[in-house]
């Protein structure tokens, strides 16, 4: 018996692959709902006032930790201990957004879906050891750069662009529109929310951009625009009052001058009146004395 020849099986073009991709991610609506649940859970405290148990974030956070930083000051390690971030090995791939100096594009609100579906990763290395960092072993599909921002961490406070891990996470969340997650992470540090205060204007403007070109234009405008200075009017006595010498009590001096001037004028008037009265009395006395002398002379002549 001969074996029946079967026709060649042809798989429908990319149907299975498309289905897998559609099932993999989550919608922004589902992400937002999970984000609100995570924020509410983070606010719950135990009866003793202790912090709430581990909170599950709606997207994965990861980090490549190279051991450059002080373990006691490393914000990334603290987030790992809190259960918010997982460590990655060198050469381990991450499919979400990766904040790396090797990136060629900047984080923009257009990266919102990538963060929601695949998460966010940072590289925990020292700014002083960038040349020693093996960035080629930190593989991913979406490397990104952060725009100009000012650090608020105790190590690099006030320095531009030298952000810690938690500040990098928070900045990205703010730019893509998930500010609640930024607040959730920053509140784990005493100084955390100061980062949002220092960069409030810039983060708001970055989050309103539609493209990378708009974001870079905002950054350039901020860096090239000089801060406005208050003009001081030399003819206005109240102008620039905040710059006066605080060691001198101007209000007391003004009161003393005005009171002394008023009292002096009154005293001068009183003195003039008294002088006139005394002059009048002296004149009257002299007239009386002269009349008495004339009477005495007349009597003696008689």
XYZ file of C-alpha atoms in Angstrom:
302
model
C 0.000 0.000 0.000
C 1.276 3.380 -0.885
C 1.281 6.203 1.637
C -1.083 9.024 0.849
C 0.764 12.143 -0.006
C -0.270 15.018 2.229
C -0.368 18.586 1.118
C 2.178 20.992 2.539
C 0.880 22.808 5.630
C 1.112 26.557 5.403
C 0.738 28.654 8.552
C -1.379 31.784 8.157
C 0.858 34.824 7.862
C 1.834 36.137 11.318
C -1.562 35.406 12.840
C -0.156 33.605 15.852
C 2.571 36.201 16.311
C 0.108 39.089 16.183
C -2.111 37.351 18.702
C 0.767 36.884 21.136
C 1.722 40.553 20.867
C -1.836 41.699 21.433
C -2.198 39.581 24.562
C 1.142 40.590 26.020
C 0.592 44.239 26.960
C -2.085 46.012 28.947
C -4.245 48.951 28.044
C -3.575 52.385 29.485
C -6.960 52.245 31.216
C -5.995 49.032 33.017
C -2.593 50.485 33.896
C -4.160 53.643 35.326
C -6.570 51.616 37.453
C -3.735 49.491 38.838
C -1.712 52.651 39.507
C -4.526 54.137 41.602
C -4.813 50.877 43.560
C -1.065 50.876 44.240
C -1.139 54.479 45.462
C -4.085 53.776 47.772
C -2.370 50.668 49.131
C 0.789 52.673 49.853
C -1.229 55.046 52.063
C -2.551 52.261 54.285
C -0.675 51.839 57.550
C -0.771 49.190 60.194
C -2.374 49.754 63.598
C 1.053 50.464 65.076
C 1.669 53.191 62.498
C 4.182 51.145 60.514
C 4.387 51.444 56.752
C 2.101 49.357 54.588
C 3.341 45.985 53.325
C 4.944 45.624 49.900
C 2.998 47.436 47.202
C 2.788 45.952 43.721
C 3.417 48.514 41.003
C 1.500 48.287 37.717
C 4.732 48.041 35.691
C 8.099 46.355 36.336
C 11.038 48.441 37.547
C 14.573 47.107 37.205
C 18.184 48.150 37.613
C 21.702 47.066 36.742
C 23.675 47.523 39.958
C 27.455 47.828 39.564
C 28.475 48.409 43.178
C 29.941 51.883 42.621
C 27.781 53.668 45.188
C 27.722 53.701 48.978
C 25.156 51.028 49.965
C 23.784 53.266 52.733
C 23.115 56.135 50.339
C 22.129 54.177 47.233
C 18.471 54.902 46.463
C 18.305 52.026 44.000
C 19.270 49.453 46.618
C 16.685 50.831 49.008
C 13.987 50.435 46.365
C 15.166 46.852 45.847
C 14.857 46.163 49.586
C 11.363 47.693 49.540
C 10.375 45.346 46.724
C 9.777 48.031 44.072
C 12.801 47.215 41.892
C 14.493 43.980 40.790
C 18.179 43.571 39.984
C 19.351 42.628 36.503
C 22.491 40.725 35.575
C 24.948 41.999 32.985
C 23.933 40.837 29.486
C 20.386 40.305 30.741
C 17.941 41.964 28.352
C 15.217 44.397 29.396
C 12.400 45.162 26.962
C 11.114 48.327 28.588
C 12.492 51.866 28.664
C 16.146 52.049 29.771
C 17.632 55.270 31.122
C 21.209 55.210 29.885
C 23.918 57.735 28.917
C 24.292 55.659 25.755
C 20.799 56.536 24.570
C 20.290 58.672 21.477
C 16.675 59.678 22.102
C 15.103 61.567 24.992
C 12.228 60.485 27.205
C 8.989 62.037 25.928
C 5.270 61.580 26.637
C 5.210 59.355 23.524
C 6.983 56.672 25.630
C 3.903 56.331 27.834
C 2.759 53.001 26.366
C 6.251 51.465 26.488
C 6.489 52.225 30.204
C 2.962 50.985 30.876
C 3.453 47.691 29.051
C 7.125 46.836 29.583
C 8.339 48.942 32.506
C 11.401 51.047 33.240
C 15.035 50.322 34.095
C 18.007 52.391 35.288
C 21.758 51.859 35.531
C 23.083 52.298 39.063
C 26.635 53.502 38.547
C 28.798 56.344 39.804
C 28.949 59.540 37.755
C 32.685 59.534 38.406
C 33.118 56.051 36.860
C 31.183 56.294 33.618
C 34.231 55.286 31.572
C 34.512 52.046 33.570
C 30.840 51.143 33.164
C 30.141 48.329 30.642
C 27.095 49.909 29.001
C 27.354 47.464 26.086
C 26.373 44.645 28.479
C 23.097 46.336 29.444
C 20.936 45.349 26.533
C 17.507 46.712 25.699
C 15.213 47.893 22.940
C 14.487 51.433 24.122
C 17.492 53.306 25.586
C 16.642 56.880 26.548
C 18.193 60.076 27.896
C 16.612 62.402 30.430
C 16.438 66.149 29.700
C 17.907 68.834 31.954
C 16.806 68.475 35.580
C 18.333 69.416 38.926
C 19.201 66.803 41.570
C 17.757 66.992 45.075
C 19.561 64.022 46.639
C 21.961 64.820 49.515
C 25.049 63.740 47.530
C 24.529 65.954 44.467
C 21.968 68.492 45.659
C 21.535 71.390 43.245
C 23.738 69.847 40.550
C 22.201 69.563 37.080
C 21.587 66.132 35.539
C 23.286 64.113 38.323
C 20.138 62.316 39.432
C 19.921 59.326 41.728
C 18.047 56.163 40.736
C 14.786 57.142 42.419
C 14.965 60.634 40.883
C 15.468 59.102 37.428
C 12.455 56.819 37.914
C 10.356 59.724 39.188
C 11.372 62.083 36.382
C 10.394 59.544 33.743
C 7.043 58.861 35.373
C 6.295 62.605 35.494
C 7.208 63.170 31.849
C 5.115 60.261 30.528
C 2.134 61.238 32.678
C 2.296 58.894 35.682
C 3.115 61.462 38.370
C 1.352 59.480 41.098
C 3.942 56.713 40.781
C 6.709 59.314 41.026
C 5.276 60.612 44.308
C 4.855 57.064 45.618
C 8.557 56.282 45.115
C 9.905 59.654 46.267
C 7.973 59.513 49.539
C 10.197 56.627 50.598
C 12.937 59.228 51.135
C 12.823 62.219 53.493
C 14.118 64.569 50.808
C 12.246 62.898 47.959
C 9.445 65.356 47.260
C 11.974 68.212 47.170
C 12.966 66.888 43.740
C 9.480 67.649 42.430
C 9.549 71.123 43.963
C 12.918 71.999 42.413
C 11.859 70.823 38.956
C 8.150 71.630 39.070
C 8.137 74.043 36.131
C 10.405 71.976 33.889
C 8.596 68.679 34.495
C 5.258 70.300 33.731
C 6.572 71.751 30.477
C 8.255 68.485 29.447
C 5.038 66.541 30.058
C 3.134 68.905 27.748
C 5.422 68.234 24.763
C 4.233 66.100 21.883
C 7.576 65.367 20.217
C 11.251 65.162 21.074
C 11.891 68.378 19.135
C 9.417 70.254 21.341
C 11.029 68.845 24.480
C 14.515 69.905 23.363
C 13.166 73.363 22.514
C 11.775 73.669 26.060
C 15.108 72.588 27.504
C 17.009 75.093 25.346
C 14.615 77.902 26.209
C 15.042 77.227 29.924
C 18.843 77.145 29.732
C 19.187 80.288 27.620
C 16.579 82.478 29.293
C 17.943 84.635 32.101
C 15.899 84.778 35.289
C 13.829 87.925 35.674
C 15.238 90.518 38.072
C 13.133 93.019 39.966
C 13.784 96.601 38.915
C 14.521 99.065 41.727
C 13.046 102.537 41.392
C 15.439 105.040 43.039
C 12.535 107.453 43.623
C 10.358 104.856 45.361
C 11.116 104.625 49.081
C 9.620 101.134 49.260
C 11.454 99.767 46.215
C 14.068 97.154 47.056
C 13.065 97.116 50.708
C 14.018 93.440 50.950
C 17.627 94.424 50.225
C 17.975 96.945 53.028
C 20.353 96.538 55.965
C 18.429 94.463 58.470
C 20.777 95.516 61.266
C 19.337 99.005 61.165
C 15.830 99.508 62.476
C 14.576 102.023 59.931
C 11.057 102.284 61.256
C 12.273 103.338 64.710
C 14.589 105.946 63.249
C 11.764 107.395 61.177
C 9.471 107.554 64.191
C 12.167 109.156 66.324
C 12.969 111.744 63.650
C 9.336 112.652 63.124
C 8.609 112.877 66.842
C 11.699 114.938 67.530
C 10.851 117.326 64.706
C 7.322 117.781 65.968
C 8.389 118.308 69.552
C 11.094 120.786 68.558
C 8.676 122.959 66.595
C 6.262 122.994 69.491
C 9.013 123.817 71.965
C 10.227 126.665 69.731
C 6.729 128.147 69.600
C 6.353 127.865 73.382
C 9.739 129.495 73.923
C 8.766 132.424 71.686
C 5.531 132.950 73.620
C 7.356 132.804 76.959
C 9.943 135.311 75.762
C 7.249 137.707 74.643
C 5.482 137.425 78.027
C 8.689 138.037 79.932
C 9.531 141.054 77.764
C 6.065 142.477 78.395
C 6.365 142.009 82.150
C 9.784 143.626 82.251
C 8.495 146.637 80.320
C 5.539 147.015 82.674
C 7.803 146.813 85.736
C 10.160 149.434 84.342
C 7.261 151.833 83.674
C 5.967 151.415 87.262
C 9.426 152.034 88.736
C 9.874 155.209 86.673
C 6.491 156.585 87.770
C 7.301 155.941 91.464
C 10.619 157.757 91.099
C 8.896 160.793 89.545
C 6.375 160.979 92.444
C 9.173 160.719 95.046
C 11.104 163.543 93.363
C 8.057 165.830 93.329
C 7.386 165.338 97.048
C 11.000 166.048 97.984
C 10.961 169.310 96.002
C 7.895 170.483 97.930
